[in-house]
Coordinates of C-alpha atoms in Angstrom, one line a residue:
D1 CA -9.5 -1.3 13.5
G2 CA -6.1 -2.5 13.6
W3 CA -3.9 -3.9 10.8
I4 CA -5.4 -7.1 10.7
S5 CA -8.7 -5.7 9.8
R6 CA -7.1 -3.3 7.3
L7 CA -5.1 -6.2 5.7
S8 CA -8.6 -8.2 5.6
S9 CA -10.3 -5.5 3.8
T10 CA -7.5 -4.8 1.4
Y11 CA -7.6 -8.7 0.4
S12 CA -11.6 -8.7 0.6
R13 CA -12.6 -11.6 -2.0
R14 CA -9.1 -12.5 -2.8
A15 CA -7.7 -14.3 0.2
D16 CA -8.7 -14.9 4.1
V17 CA -6.8 -13.3 6.6
L18 CA -6.6 -15.1 9.9
S19 CA -5.2 -13.8 13.2
R20 CA -4.3 -16.3 15.9
G21 CA -2.9 -13.6 18.1
F22 CA -4.5 -13.4 21.6
S23 CA -4.2 -10.8 24.3
G24 CA -1.4 -11.3 26.7
Y25 CA 0.4 -14.1 24.8
N26 CA 4.2 -14.5 24.7
T27 CA 6.1 -17.3 22.7
R28 CA 5.4 -20.0 25.3
H29 CA 1.6 -19.6 24.9
A30 CA 1.9 -19.4 21.1
L31 CA 4.3 -22.3 20.8
D32 CA 1.8 -24.4 22.7
N33 CA -0.9 -23.7 20.5
L34 CA 1.0 -23.6 17.1
Q35 CA 0.1 -26.8 15.9
S36 CA -3.6 -26.4 16.1
V37 CA -3.2 -23.3 14.1
L38 CA -1.3 -24.9 11.5
I39 CA -4.0 -27.4 11.4
D40 CA -6.6 -24.8 10.9
C41 CA -4.7 -22.9 8.3
G42 CA -4.7 -26.4 6.4
A43 CA -0.8 -26.7 6.5
G44 CA 0.5 -29.9 4.8
T45 CA -2.7 -30.8 3.2
G46 CA -1.7 -29.8 -0.4
R47 CA -4.0 -27.0 -0.4
R48 CA -2.7 -23.8 -1.6
G49 CA -4.2 -21.6 1.1
V50 CA -1.3 -19.7 3.0
L51 CA 0.1 -17.0 1.2
F52 CA 2.6 -16.1 4.2
Y53 CA 2.5 -16.1 7.9
T54 CA 3.7 -13.4 10.3
L55 CA 5.2 -14.0 13.8
W56 CA 5.0 -10.7 15.7
F57 CA 6.2 -11.5 19.3
G58 CA 8.3 -9.8 21.9
A59 CA 6.3 -7.0 23.5
N60 CA 4.8 -9.6 26.3
D61 CA 8.1 -11.7 26.4
A62 CA 10.2 -8.4 27.3
A63 CA 8.1 -7.8 30.4
L64 CA 10.4 -7.7 33.3
P65 CA 11.8 -10.6 35.0
G66 CA 9.5 -11.7 37.8
T67 CA 6.4 -11.0 36.0
R68 CA 4.0 -13.6 34.6
Q69 CA 4.6 -12.7 30.9
H70 CA 8.2 -12.4 31.1
V71 CA 10.3 -15.3 28.9
P72 CA 14.1 -14.9 29.1
V73 CA 15.6 -13.6 25.7
E74 CA 17.5 -16.7 25.2
E75 CA 14.3 -18.8 25.5
Y76 CA 12.3 -16.3 23.4
T77 CA 14.9 -16.6 20.6
S78 CA 14.7 -20.5 20.7
N79 CA 10.8 -20.4 20.6
I80 CA 10.7 -18.1 17.5
K81 CA 13.4 -20.4 15.6
N82 CA 11.1 -23.7 17.1
M83 CA 7.8 -21.7 15.4
V84 CA 9.7 -21.1 12.1
E85 CA 10.9 -24.5 12.1
L86 CA 7.3 -25.8 13.0
I87 CA 6.0 -23.8 10.1
R88 CA 8.2 -25.1 7.6
A89 CA 7.9 -28.6 8.8
A90 CA 4.3 -28.6 8.5
H91 CA 4.5 -27.5 4.6
N92 CA 7.2 -29.7 3.8
D93 CA 5.1 -32.9 4.5
D94 CA 3.6 -32.1 1.0
A95 CA 6.2 -31.8 -1.9
S96 CA 3.3 -30.4 -4.1
T97 CA 3.1 -27.1 -2.2
Q98 CA 6.0 -24.6 -1.5
V99 CA 6.6 -23.2 2.2
P100 CA 5.0 -19.8 2.5
P101 CA 7.1 -17.0 3.5
I102 CA 7.3 -16.2 7.2
V103 CA 7.6 -12.6 8.1
L104 CA 9.1 -11.9 11.6
I105 CA 8.1 -8.7 13.3
T106 CA 9.9 -7.2 16.3
P107 CA 8.1 -5.8 19.2
P108 CA 7.5 -2.2 18.7
P109 CA 9.0 0.6 21.2
V110 CA 7.4 1.0 24.7
F111 CA 7.0 4.6 26.2
S112 CA 7.2 3.4 30.1
P113 CA 5.9 6.7 31.4
K114 CA 2.5 6.3 29.7
W115 CA 2.5 2.6 30.0
E116 CA 3.0 3.0 34.0
E117 CA 0.2 5.4 34.0
F118 CA -2.2 3.0 32.5
C119 CA -0.8 0.2 34.9
K120 CA -1.5 2.3 37.8
T121 CA -5.2 2.7 36.5
Y122 CA -5.4 -1.1 36.8
G123 CA -4.0 -1.3 40.5
R124 CA -0.4 -1.9 39.5
D125 CA 2.0 0.2 41.3
K126 CA 4.6 0.3 38.4
S127 CA 5.5 -0.3 34.8
D128 CA 6.6 -3.8 33.8
R129 CA 8.2 -2.7 30.6
T130 CA 11.1 -1.0 29.2
N131 CA 11.9 0.6 25.8
E132 CA 15.2 -1.0 26.2
A133 CA 14.0 -4.4 26.6
S134 CA 11.8 -4.1 23.7
R135 CA 14.9 -3.3 21.7
Q136 CA 16.8 -6.4 22.8
Y137 CA 14.0 -8.4 22.1
G138 CA 13.7 -7.0 18.5
L139 CA 17.4 -7.6 17.9
A140 CA 16.9 -11.0 19.0
M141 CA 14.1 -11.4 16.3
Q142 CA 16.2 -9.8 13.7
S143 CA 18.9 -12.2 14.5
V144 CA 16.7 -15.3 14.2
G145 CA 15.2 -14.0 10.6
K146 CA 18.9 -13.5 9.3
E147 CA 19.9 -16.9 10.8
L148 CA 16.6 -18.5 9.2
K149 CA 16.4 -16.6 6.1
C150 CA 12.8 -14.7 7.1
E151 CA 11.9 -11.3 6.2
T152 CA 12.1 -9.0 9.4
L153 CA 9.7 -6.0 9.8
D154 CA 11.5 -3.8 12.5
T155 CA 8.5 -1.9 14.3
W156 CA 11.1 -0.8 16.9
T157 CA 13.0 1.1 14.4
L158 CA 10.2 2.0 12.0
L159 CA 8.2 3.8 14.7
G160 CA 11.3 5.6 16.0
G161 CA 12.8 3.4 18.7
D162 CA 13.9 6.2 21.3
A163 CA 13.8 9.0 19.1
Q164 CA 11.8 12.1 20.3
G165 CA 7.9 11.9 19.6
Y166 CA 8.0 8.1 19.1
E167 CA 5.2 7.8 21.9
R168 CA 2.8 9.4 19.4
Y169 CA 2.2 5.9 17.9
L170 CA 1.1 4.2 21.1
T171 CA -1.9 4.5 22.8
D172 CA -0.9 3.7 26.5
G173 CA 2.6 3.4 25.9
L174 CA 2.7 -0.1 24.8
H175 CA -0.2 -1.0 22.1
L176 CA -0.1 0.6 18.6
R177 CA -2.4 3.7 18.0
R178 CA -4.7 3.5 15.0
L179 CA -3.2 5.3 11.9
D180 CA -6.2 7.7 12.1
D181 CA -5.5 8.8 15.4
I182 CA -1.8 9.8 14.8
G183 CA -1.3 13.8 14.5

């Protein structure tokens, strides 16, 4: 019952909500798959189907160096820029349609002690995430938003960043908790 489900329910019978996010993906994986996603969405066909796009990346990219999901922040920034440009280019192919807005979403905060506990239950000896790395990737996302004139939703700050109690928004130290479960 995540945010996509809630959005889909809110727009029921008025718009289709398509999620193309996959567990464990970083911006490298997404960039490899973006063209097929744009085709699936009908980008550049003249159909007025897409109301807006969201790009929510950084939690996996910000994994510590040496881990399989890590993408250096410079490459992450470049990948986000490339994704925005690919989306815009797909819609600019057809002058009869306007390019839908692109909303960039920063990674949320990470509560490393809880994430480390979660990792240990799966045989990993330590956490591969830090809250500071998540913040740095969020700042990079905000910078891209300003540069490319995209709206940006700063989840790191909205959820408390490093303020006391921010961990209540996270199920396992990394993933967001359902709103109904937050006390």
